[in-house]
Amino acid sequence: MTNLTTRLAFYPIILLVYAILLIPVVVVIATSLTVQSSPTLPTDGVTLEWYATLFQNQRLIDAMIVSTIVACATAVVAGVIGTITAFGFVRSETGGKETLATIMLLPLMISPVITGVAFLRFGGLLSIPRGYPQIILAHSILALPFVFLIVRSRLLTFDDRLEDASMIMGANRLETTLNVTIPVIAPAMIAGMLIAFVISFGEFTATQFLVTPGTTTVPIIIFNQIQTGLSPEISALATTLVAIMIIVSVLGDRIGG
Amino acid sequence: MKFGNVQLPELPTISMLEDRSTPKLLMAVGLGWLTIFFIIPVVVLLFESLNFGEGSLLENYSTALSGTYLWTLGRTMAYAFITTVVCLILGYWIAYYIAFKAKRQMLMLGFVLLPLWIAIIIRFFGVSLFFLPTGPVQQVFGTDFGVLFSTSGVIIGLTSALLPFAILPIYNSLQSIDEELVNASKILGATPIRTLWTVIFPLSLSGVVASALFVYILAAGSFLAPAILGGPGDFMMANVIEQSFSYSIPLAAALSVVFTVALLILIGIFNRYANISEVLSDL
C-alpha cells in the first residue's frame, strides 16, 4: 500500500475516533465560556462571567470542598491498603494467588450501583455514620483494584536483592522498609493514590446513595443540574473539575513515570 | 547467586530471609478490607433479597424475573453487546494504526488516555450538550437527528466513554507482536490483508478478548448513560435497581442478584475461552 492510500483508508476513522473521544470534553469547556444564559457554543463572544458566578455560589464551593476532602481521604486509604496488598501478592508464594487476585478485582466487575446499594444497607447495619465515613469507605473499595494493579505491576520489577542487601548490612526490617523499600516504590504508590483521587473525585453512581445534604459531591450537583435545568455555570463547574483532574494526571505521570 | 560476573557465596541468611511469612499477612489486609466493606455487604444484599415474610421465599425473584424487568435485563445485555462491537471495530482500527503506522505514537496514545482522567459524568454531559437542540449538531446540520434521549444516544455515549478501554488492550497486544513474524509473512508473499488476517489478528486476540470484556462489563453496569442520554424506554439494569431501591429494597436486592449472576454467567462462559485474571492483569 502506498502512503497515500494508507492515509485515505485510516484517516476518516481516526478522525471519527478522536472526535468521539474528545468532542464531549471540548464542548463542556467551550460552553462554559458562552455569553448566553444557556450552555451553547460561544459563537457570539467569550466571557468568564460563569466562573465568577460559580465562585460566588456557596453551594457549589461547599460541594467542591467536600469532593476534595473525600478524594484525598480515599487516596490515602486506597493507596495504603492497595500498596500493602500488592506487596503481599508479589512476595507471597501461595498457590491460588491468581484466584485471590481476581477477587481483588471484583469491584471492577460488579456495577457501582450495586456497590452503592449494598454499602448503604451494610453501613446502616453496622451503623457506620452517614456522610464522609460511608462515602470514603465506598470510594476506597472502588479505587482499590486500580491502586493494587498499578503498584503490583511496578513491584514485579522490584529487585528483592536490594532489601536483602540492606538486611545483610545489618539494617533491621523497619529500617529496610523505611530507607530502601518505600523510596523505591513511592512513585508507583503516589501514582496509584492520584488515580484513586481522580476516581473518587468523579464517582457518581455509587455515591448518589451515600451523600447527605451536608456532604454533596460535585458529580451529584452536576447530575441534578442536568436533570433539572442547564446553565453555563454547570459547564464552568465541570470544566473546573476537568482542570483539577488533568493537573492531577500530569502530576501522576511525572511522578509515576 | 551471581552479581554481574562475580559469583557470590551462598549465604544462609538469604534463605532465612526468604522464609518470612509476612506476605500472607499483607495479602490478608487488602482481601480482608474488601471482604468487610464489599463482599459481606453484597452477601447481606443477597440475604435481603429473600422474602421471610408472607408468601414464598423467592417472591422478590419472581418479580425480578417477570415482564418489564426481564426486558430490562435483555436490553442491558443487548446495549452492552452493541457498544462492545462498535468499540472493538473502532478500537482495533485505531490501535492498529497507532501500533504500526503512526509517526507520533505517544501523542496519539496520549489523546486516547486523556478522557480516562475525566469523570464519566462530564463526558456524558458533553455528549448531551453536543446533541442539545441549542448545540453544535443543530447549529451545523439544522437538525439534531433525534439522538438525544434515544437508544442511539445511549450507545454513542457508552462508546465515547468506553473506547479507551477497547483501544488500550488491543494496542498492547499489537505492540508485543514480534515484527519478524510480520516481515516473514510479507517476504513469503502474503498480501497485507492476508498478513493481517492470518498473522496479526490471531496474535492480537488476547487483547481483543480483554477489550471486549472490559467494555462489556462497564457498559452493562452503566447507570449514567441511560439516565443522561437515554429516553424513558432505555433504562438499563442499574437504573431499574436505583429506582426500585426507593420503594422496595428487597426487590432492588433481588434485581442486583439477578443482574450480577447473569453477568457472572456470561463472564464464566467467556472464561472458558480466555482466562479472566490474566486478561484483567493486562490493565
XYZ file of C-alpha atoms in Angstrom:
540
model
C 0.000 0.000 0.000
C 1.325 3.421 -0.773
C 1.491 6.033 1.888
C -1.403 7.946 0.350
C -3.837 5.054 0.207
C -2.890 4.141 3.789
C -3.800 7.622 4.837
C -7.024 7.678 2.906
C -8.030 4.354 4.414
C -7.222 5.267 8.015
C -7.854 8.971 8.359
C -11.672 9.105 8.319
C -11.944 6.523 11.095
C -9.105 8.095 13.068
C -10.834 11.448 12.912
C -14.096 9.819 13.958
C -12.483 8.064 16.938
C -10.729 11.181 18.186
C -13.915 13.172 17.651
C -15.864 10.646 19.732
C -13.178 10.732 22.438
C -12.524 14.441 22.652
C -15.559 16.400 21.424
C -17.578 15.834 24.624
C -14.850 17.422 26.746
C -14.256 20.250 24.282
C -17.990 21.025 24.213
C -18.146 21.206 28.021
C -15.202 23.606 28.147
C -16.480 25.719 25.242
C -19.996 26.086 26.635
C -18.595 27.390 29.917
C -17.390 30.476 28.003
C -20.673 31.430 26.347
C -22.305 34.826 26.849
C -25.768 33.252 26.557
C -27.707 32.069 29.579
C -27.974 28.521 28.263
C -24.939 26.327 27.566
C -24.311 26.938 23.865
C -21.105 27.230 21.884
C -19.644 30.726 22.321
C -20.349 31.878 18.747
C -21.025 35.486 19.728
C -18.243 36.252 22.148
C -16.443 34.741 25.098
C -16.793 35.507 28.792
C -15.503 34.186 32.108
C -18.601 35.503 33.836
C -19.850 31.985 34.598
C -16.707 31.204 36.545
C -17.326 34.342 38.587
C -20.883 33.189 39.325
C -19.564 29.743 40.112
C -17.169 31.029 42.739
C -19.916 33.082 44.363
C -22.238 30.096 44.656
C -21.656 28.818 48.192
C -23.441 25.522 47.475
C -21.048 24.718 44.630
C -17.983 25.775 46.613
C -19.115 23.573 49.501
C -19.509 20.654 47.089
C -16.006 21.210 45.768
C -14.607 21.214 49.292
C -16.487 18.008 50.135
C -15.282 16.344 46.915
C -11.691 17.331 47.660
C -11.813 16.040 51.251
C -13.389 12.756 50.131
C -10.925 12.300 47.260
C -7.888 12.999 49.463
C -9.069 10.587 52.151
C -9.861 7.946 49.521
C -6.405 8.364 48.004
C -4.779 7.751 51.386
C -6.962 4.781 52.358
C -6.932 3.045 48.958
C -3.273 3.964 48.440
C -2.068 2.445 51.699
C -4.225 -0.683 51.565
C -3.649 -1.220 47.840
C 0.114 -0.916 48.253
C 0.291 -3.254 51.245
C -1.811 -5.825 49.401
C 0.202 -5.552 46.197
C 3.334 -6.235 48.274
C 1.727 -9.318 49.735
C 0.705 -10.633 46.344
C 4.066 -10.087 44.701
C 6.072 -11.548 47.590
C 3.926 -14.491 48.540
C 4.360 -17.932 47.060
C 0.905 -19.210 47.918
C -0.875 -21.292 45.348
C -4.185 -19.856 44.248
C -2.645 -16.401 44.222
C -4.205 -15.755 40.823
C -7.696 -16.585 42.036
C -7.251 -14.309 45.031
C -6.001 -11.549 42.734
C -9.232 -11.888 40.751
C -11.142 -11.303 43.993
C -9.209 -8.051 44.416
C -10.605 -7.011 41.038
C -14.238 -7.831 41.851
C -15.264 -4.194 42.452
C -14.446 -3.588 38.782
C -16.810 -6.310 37.641
C -19.855 -5.513 39.740
C -21.865 -2.452 38.773
C -21.174 0.501 41.108
C -24.936 0.816 41.529
C -24.886 -2.497 43.397
C -21.833 -1.407 45.371
C -23.720 1.729 46.376
C -26.920 -0.055 47.388
C -25.052 -2.811 49.230
C -22.828 -0.352 51.041
C -25.713 1.857 52.123
C -27.589 -1.118 53.604
C -24.474 -2.547 55.225
C -23.370 0.836 56.526
C -26.774 1.130 58.154
C -26.478 -2.313 59.757
C -23.017 -1.625 61.163
C -24.060 1.952 61.994
C -21.143 3.414 60.070
C -22.009 7.123 60.222
C -23.544 8.531 57.038
C -21.737 11.218 55.117
C -17.940 11.224 54.970
C -17.229 7.798 56.538
C -19.586 5.901 54.221
C -18.606 7.810 51.084
C -14.870 7.470 51.739
C -15.107 3.743 52.530
C -17.196 3.063 49.412
C -14.814 5.075 47.235
C -11.842 3.253 48.711
C -13.408 -0.032 47.564
C -13.958 1.286 44.038
C -10.417 2.669 43.775
C -8.638 -0.281 45.440
C -8.365 -2.510 42.312
C -6.671 0.280 40.365
C -4.105 1.049 43.067
C -3.498 -2.677 43.501
C -2.915 -3.255 39.766
C -0.610 -0.266 39.358
C 1.555 -0.906 42.406
C 1.675 -4.640 41.680
C 2.838 -4.185 38.101
C 5.559 -1.797 39.289
C 6.584 -4.102 42.136
C 7.119 -7.007 39.764
C 10.243 -5.220 38.588
C 11.446 -4.503 42.135
C 14.772 -6.129 42.870
C 14.385 -8.105 46.090
C 18.145 -8.214 46.486
C 18.088 -4.521 47.472
C 16.217 -5.460 50.622
C 18.344 -8.498 51.242
C 21.459 -6.380 50.845
C 20.161 -3.839 53.310
C 19.423 -6.512 55.861
C 22.693 -8.315 55.371
C 24.392 -4.997 56.039
C 22.707 -5.008 59.407
C 19.597 -2.891 58.981
C 16.515 -4.320 60.615
C 13.191 -4.936 58.943
C 11.779 -1.490 59.802
C 14.884 0.410 58.701
C 14.993 -1.547 55.469
C 11.366 -0.808 54.753
C 11.717 2.886 55.509
C 15.060 3.508 53.815
C 15.075 1.052 50.926
C 11.661 -0.287 50.050
C 9.413 2.748 50.461
C 11.652 5.149 48.468
C 11.858 2.651 45.605
C 8.130 2.023 45.319
C 6.992 5.539 46.295
C 6.450 6.684 42.678
C 4.098 3.771 41.961
C 2.308 4.326 45.237
C 1.834 8.032 44.563
C 0.654 7.338 41.006
C -1.872 4.890 42.445
C -3.032 7.421 45.011
C -3.506 10.096 42.355
C -5.614 7.678 40.317
C -7.649 6.910 43.435
C -8.103 10.665 43.895
C -9.389 11.081 40.343
C -11.732 8.088 40.602
C -13.193 9.363 43.858
C -13.444 12.924 42.556
C -15.593 11.882 39.604
C -17.592 8.989 41.065
C -21.349 9.381 40.806
C -23.164 6.065 40.554
C -22.389 4.588 43.975
C -22.040 7.982 45.632
C -25.626 9.030 44.897
C -26.877 6.596 47.547
C -24.461 7.764 50.217
C -24.467 11.566 50.133
C -26.199 13.609 52.808
C -27.288 17.260 52.487
C -24.025 18.327 54.148
C -21.779 16.072 52.070
C -22.946 16.567 48.486
C -20.132 15.981 45.996
C -19.621 17.826 42.710
C -20.759 14.993 40.383
C -24.048 14.815 42.312
C -24.597 18.551 41.753
C -23.770 18.205 38.064
C -26.216 15.313 37.688
C -29.022 17.168 39.469
C -28.446 20.210 37.271
C -28.525 18.085 34.104
C -31.886 16.697 35.247
C -33.452 19.996 36.304
C -32.057 22.972 34.424
C -28.935 23.573 32.395
C -26.845 26.660 32.944
C -23.363 27.535 31.665
C -22.440 27.629 35.356
C -22.543 23.826 35.347
C -20.216 23.778 32.338
C -17.899 26.042 34.318
C -18.084 23.712 37.313
C -17.403 20.678 35.101
C -14.503 22.487 33.437
C -13.003 23.276 36.843
C -13.267 19.578 37.666
C -11.596 18.673 34.353
C -8.781 21.133 35.087
C -8.158 19.610 38.520
C -8.223 16.070 37.123
C -5.814 16.887 34.320
C -3.417 18.620 36.725
C -3.518 15.552 38.975
C -2.968 13.224 35.998
C 0.041 15.224 34.824
C 1.432 15.093 38.362
C 0.812 11.344 38.407
C 2.568 10.933 35.088
C 5.559 12.986 36.228
C 5.910 11.127 39.494
C 4.858 7.685 38.349
C 6.798 7.841 35.099
C 23.794 -16.324 43.277
C 25.543 -14.187 40.703
C 26.044 -10.469 40.610
C 27.382 -9.421 37.249
C 30.312 -11.703 36.656
C 31.032 -12.198 40.311
C 29.875 -15.391 41.924
C 28.630 -14.542 45.385
C 28.862 -17.059 48.178
C 25.535 -18.646 49.118
C 24.744 -17.041 52.429
C 22.498 -18.857 54.836
C 20.924 -15.508 55.823
C 19.276 -15.162 52.428
C 17.298 -18.351 52.618
C 16.391 -17.364 56.152
C 15.022 -14.056 54.893
C 13.051 -15.808 52.171
C 11.237 -17.751 54.831
C 9.388 -14.713 56.142
C 5.734 -15.439 56.353
C 4.556 -11.808 56.341
C 3.461 -11.659 52.651
C 0.376 -13.678 53.516
C -0.432 -11.170 56.213
C -0.036 -8.318 53.742
C -2.321 -10.063 51.251
C -4.854 -10.523 54.004
C -5.005 -6.762 54.610
C -6.492 -5.990 51.205
C -8.565 -9.140 50.945
C -9.917 -8.505 54.440
C -10.764 -4.884 53.653
C -12.552 -5.998 50.508
C -14.366 -8.745 52.347
C -15.615 -6.476 55.110
C -16.619 -3.490 53.011
C -17.578 -5.148 49.737
C -18.158 -8.889 49.779
C -20.092 -9.025 53.061
C -22.311 -6.071 52.028
C -23.108 -7.841 48.764
C -23.845 -11.073 50.638
C -26.094 -9.095 53.006
C -27.886 -7.811 49.926
C -28.351 -11.402 48.775
C -29.892 -12.168 52.163
C -32.187 -9.158 51.926
C -33.464 -10.276 48.548
C -35.100 -13.298 50.164
C -38.623 -12.950 51.435
C -39.027 -14.144 55.023
C -42.488 -12.648 55.485
C -45.681 -13.903 53.948
C -45.583 -15.547 50.581
C -42.781 -17.622 49.130
C -39.109 -17.218 49.969
C -38.229 -16.292 46.416
C -41.123 -13.914 45.857
C -38.869 -10.974 45.010
C -37.135 -13.108 42.435
C -40.357 -13.967 40.678
C -40.978 -10.212 40.424
C -37.404 -9.546 39.345
C -37.671 -12.173 36.621
C -41.044 -11.055 35.316
C -42.162 -8.866 32.422
C -40.540 -5.459 32.289
C -37.578 -6.413 34.492
C -36.643 -9.303 32.236
C -36.949 -6.990 29.251
C -34.643 -4.521 31.000
C -32.112 -7.281 31.599
C -32.278 -8.252 27.933
C -31.973 -4.622 26.874
C -28.973 -4.119 29.169
C -27.191 -7.107 27.663
C -28.112 -6.004 24.133
C -26.908 -2.414 24.606
C -23.684 -3.649 26.165
C -23.221 -6.040 23.238
C -23.775 -3.345 20.592
C -21.411 -0.980 22.434
C -18.780 -3.721 22.616
C -18.990 -4.460 18.893
C -18.768 -0.773 17.939
C -15.870 -0.182 20.358
C -13.962 -3.238 19.124
C -14.268 -2.250 15.457
C -13.232 1.358 16.034
C -10.716 0.367 18.708
C -8.957 -2.229 16.542
C -8.746 0.180 13.652
C -7.155 2.945 15.683
C -4.933 0.623 17.741
C -3.622 -0.937 14.537
C -2.853 2.481 13.129
C -1.085 3.673 16.276
C 0.899 0.450 16.653
C 2.052 0.035 13.044
C 1.522 3.185 11.017
C 1.569 6.267 13.214
C 4.591 8.522 13.433
C 3.610 10.152 16.713
C 2.582 7.100 18.666
C 2.899 8.615 22.130
C 0.908 11.714 21.255
C -1.889 9.702 19.654
C -1.943 7.353 22.618
C -1.972 10.319 24.982
C -5.185 11.607 23.434
C -6.722 8.159 23.859
C -5.735 8.126 27.537
C -6.734 11.694 28.317
C -10.514 11.055 28.553
C -9.874 8.309 31.129
C -8.837 11.028 33.566
C -12.036 12.967 33.097
C -15.092 11.962 35.103
C -17.545 9.921 33.084
C -20.417 12.199 34.089
C -18.633 15.158 32.484
C -18.124 13.250 29.255
C -21.802 12.246 29.129
C -22.711 15.846 29.916
C -20.586 16.900 26.931
C -22.325 14.388 24.643
C -25.721 15.697 25.738
C -24.623 19.315 25.175
C -23.371 18.322 21.732
C -26.764 16.972 20.663
C -28.892 19.510 22.532
C -31.396 21.482 20.399
C -29.193 24.520 21.042
C -25.993 22.537 20.485
C -23.464 22.356 17.635
C -25.124 19.482 15.745
C -28.295 21.528 15.392
C -26.270 24.628 14.500
C -24.333 22.844 11.763
C -26.868 20.439 10.290
C -30.105 22.285 11.112
C -31.455 19.095 12.659
C -30.463 17.176 15.780
C -31.152 13.704 14.275
C -33.132 12.799 17.395
C -30.024 11.312 19.029
C -30.595 12.723 22.491
C -32.900 10.725 24.799
C -32.906 7.739 22.463
C -31.188 4.376 22.177
C -28.602 5.781 19.783
C -27.819 8.459 22.405
C -27.057 5.720 24.950
C -24.885 3.767 22.509
C -22.987 6.869 21.371
C -22.404 7.908 24.985
C -21.225 4.456 26.049
C -18.967 4.174 23.008
C -17.448 7.558 23.738
C -16.841 6.717 27.382
C -15.515 3.186 26.880
C -13.441 3.457 23.706
C -10.163 3.934 25.636
C -10.798 0.623 27.408
C -11.148 -1.016 23.993
C -8.106 0.631 22.435
C -5.527 0.065 25.190
C -5.532 -3.750 25.496
C -5.642 -4.175 21.704
C -2.792 -1.709 21.318
C -0.762 -3.567 23.959
C -1.228 -6.916 22.233
C -0.404 -5.479 18.804
C 2.641 -3.753 20.252
C 4.019 -7.009 21.617
C 3.802 -8.854 18.291
C 7.250 -9.836 17.058
C 7.820 -7.759 13.919
C 9.891 -10.584 12.460
C 6.706 -12.627 12.124
C 5.028 -9.856 10.164
C 8.102 -9.452 7.967
C 8.339 -13.199 7.401
C 4.748 -13.284 6.266
C 5.376 -10.435 3.819
C 8.602 -11.969 2.498
C 6.828 -15.251 1.892
C 4.478 -13.369 -0.371
C 1.368 -12.785 1.712
C -0.687 -9.733 0.843
C -1.113 -7.138 3.601
C -4.694 -8.279 4.124
C -3.614 -11.898 4.414
C -0.833 -10.957 6.829
C -3.351 -9.058 8.917
C -5.830 -11.904 8.917
C -3.553 -14.929 9.402
C -0.669 -13.448 11.420
C -1.502 -10.194 13.176
C -5.121 -10.767 14.095
C -4.663 -14.192 15.738
C -1.713 -12.862 17.736
C -3.730 -9.882 18.962
C -6.689 -11.982 20.019
C -5.818 -11.800 23.725
C -6.036 -8.017 23.527
C -9.343 -8.181 21.684
C -10.737 -10.517 24.317
C -9.571 -8.214 27.119
C -11.097 -5.208 25.382
C -14.396 -6.968 24.845
C -14.515 -7.997 28.485
C -13.798 -4.518 29.864
C -16.192 -2.755 27.572
C -18.984 -5.285 28.060
C -18.801 -5.264 31.862
C -18.560 -1.489 32.125
C -21.310 -0.892 29.564
C -23.699 -3.367 31.174
C -23.254 -1.751 34.590
C -23.699 1.810 33.379
C -26.157 3.988 35.234
C -25.317 7.388 33.800
C -25.554 6.729 30.063
C -29.274 5.797 30.110
C -30.003 8.379 32.809
C -28.449 11.300 30.932
C -28.624 10.289 27.264
C -31.440 7.751 27.071
C -35.184 8.072 26.767
C -37.728 6.605 29.194
C -37.627 3.291 27.295
C -33.854 2.982 27.508
C -33.483 2.233 31.205
C -30.851 -0.381 31.942
C -30.453 -2.631 34.989
C -28.517 -0.064 37.038
C -31.317 2.474 36.595
C -34.025 -0.024 37.476
C -32.130 -1.092 40.597
C -31.702 2.535 41.679
C -35.370 3.251 41.014
C -36.724 0.192 42.814
C -34.428 0.868 45.788
C -36.596 3.840 46.777
C -39.790 1.779 47.145
C -38.694 -1.820 47.690
C -35.239 -2.660 48.979
C -35.834 -6.445 48.733
C -36.773 -6.049 45.072
C -33.714 -3.886 44.402
C -31.633 -6.566 46.134
C -33.199 -9.344 44.050
C -32.620 -7.365 40.848
C -28.988 -6.801 41.866
C -28.515 -10.521 42.425
C -30.187 -11.470 39.132
C -28.106 -8.919 37.260
C -24.823 -9.923 38.882
C -25.479 -13.635 38.374
C -26.373 -13.057 34.711
C -23.148 -11.124 34.192
C -21.070 -13.691 36.075
C -22.545 -16.485 33.933
C -21.540 -14.569 30.825
C -18.059 -13.965 32.245
C -17.900 -17.669 33.151
C -18.688 -18.707 29.575
C -16.129 -16.207 28.449
C -13.620 -17.637 30.917
C -13.660 -20.937 29.014
C -12.046 -19.157 26.097
C -9.780 -16.722 27.935
C -8.501 -16.517 31.476
C -10.123 -13.525 33.158
C -7.487 -12.893 35.780
C -4.766 -12.864 33.108
C -6.878 -10.562 30.993
C -7.515 -8.162 33.857
C -3.865 -8.138 34.867
C -3.130 -6.576 31.490
C -4.984 -3.456 32.526
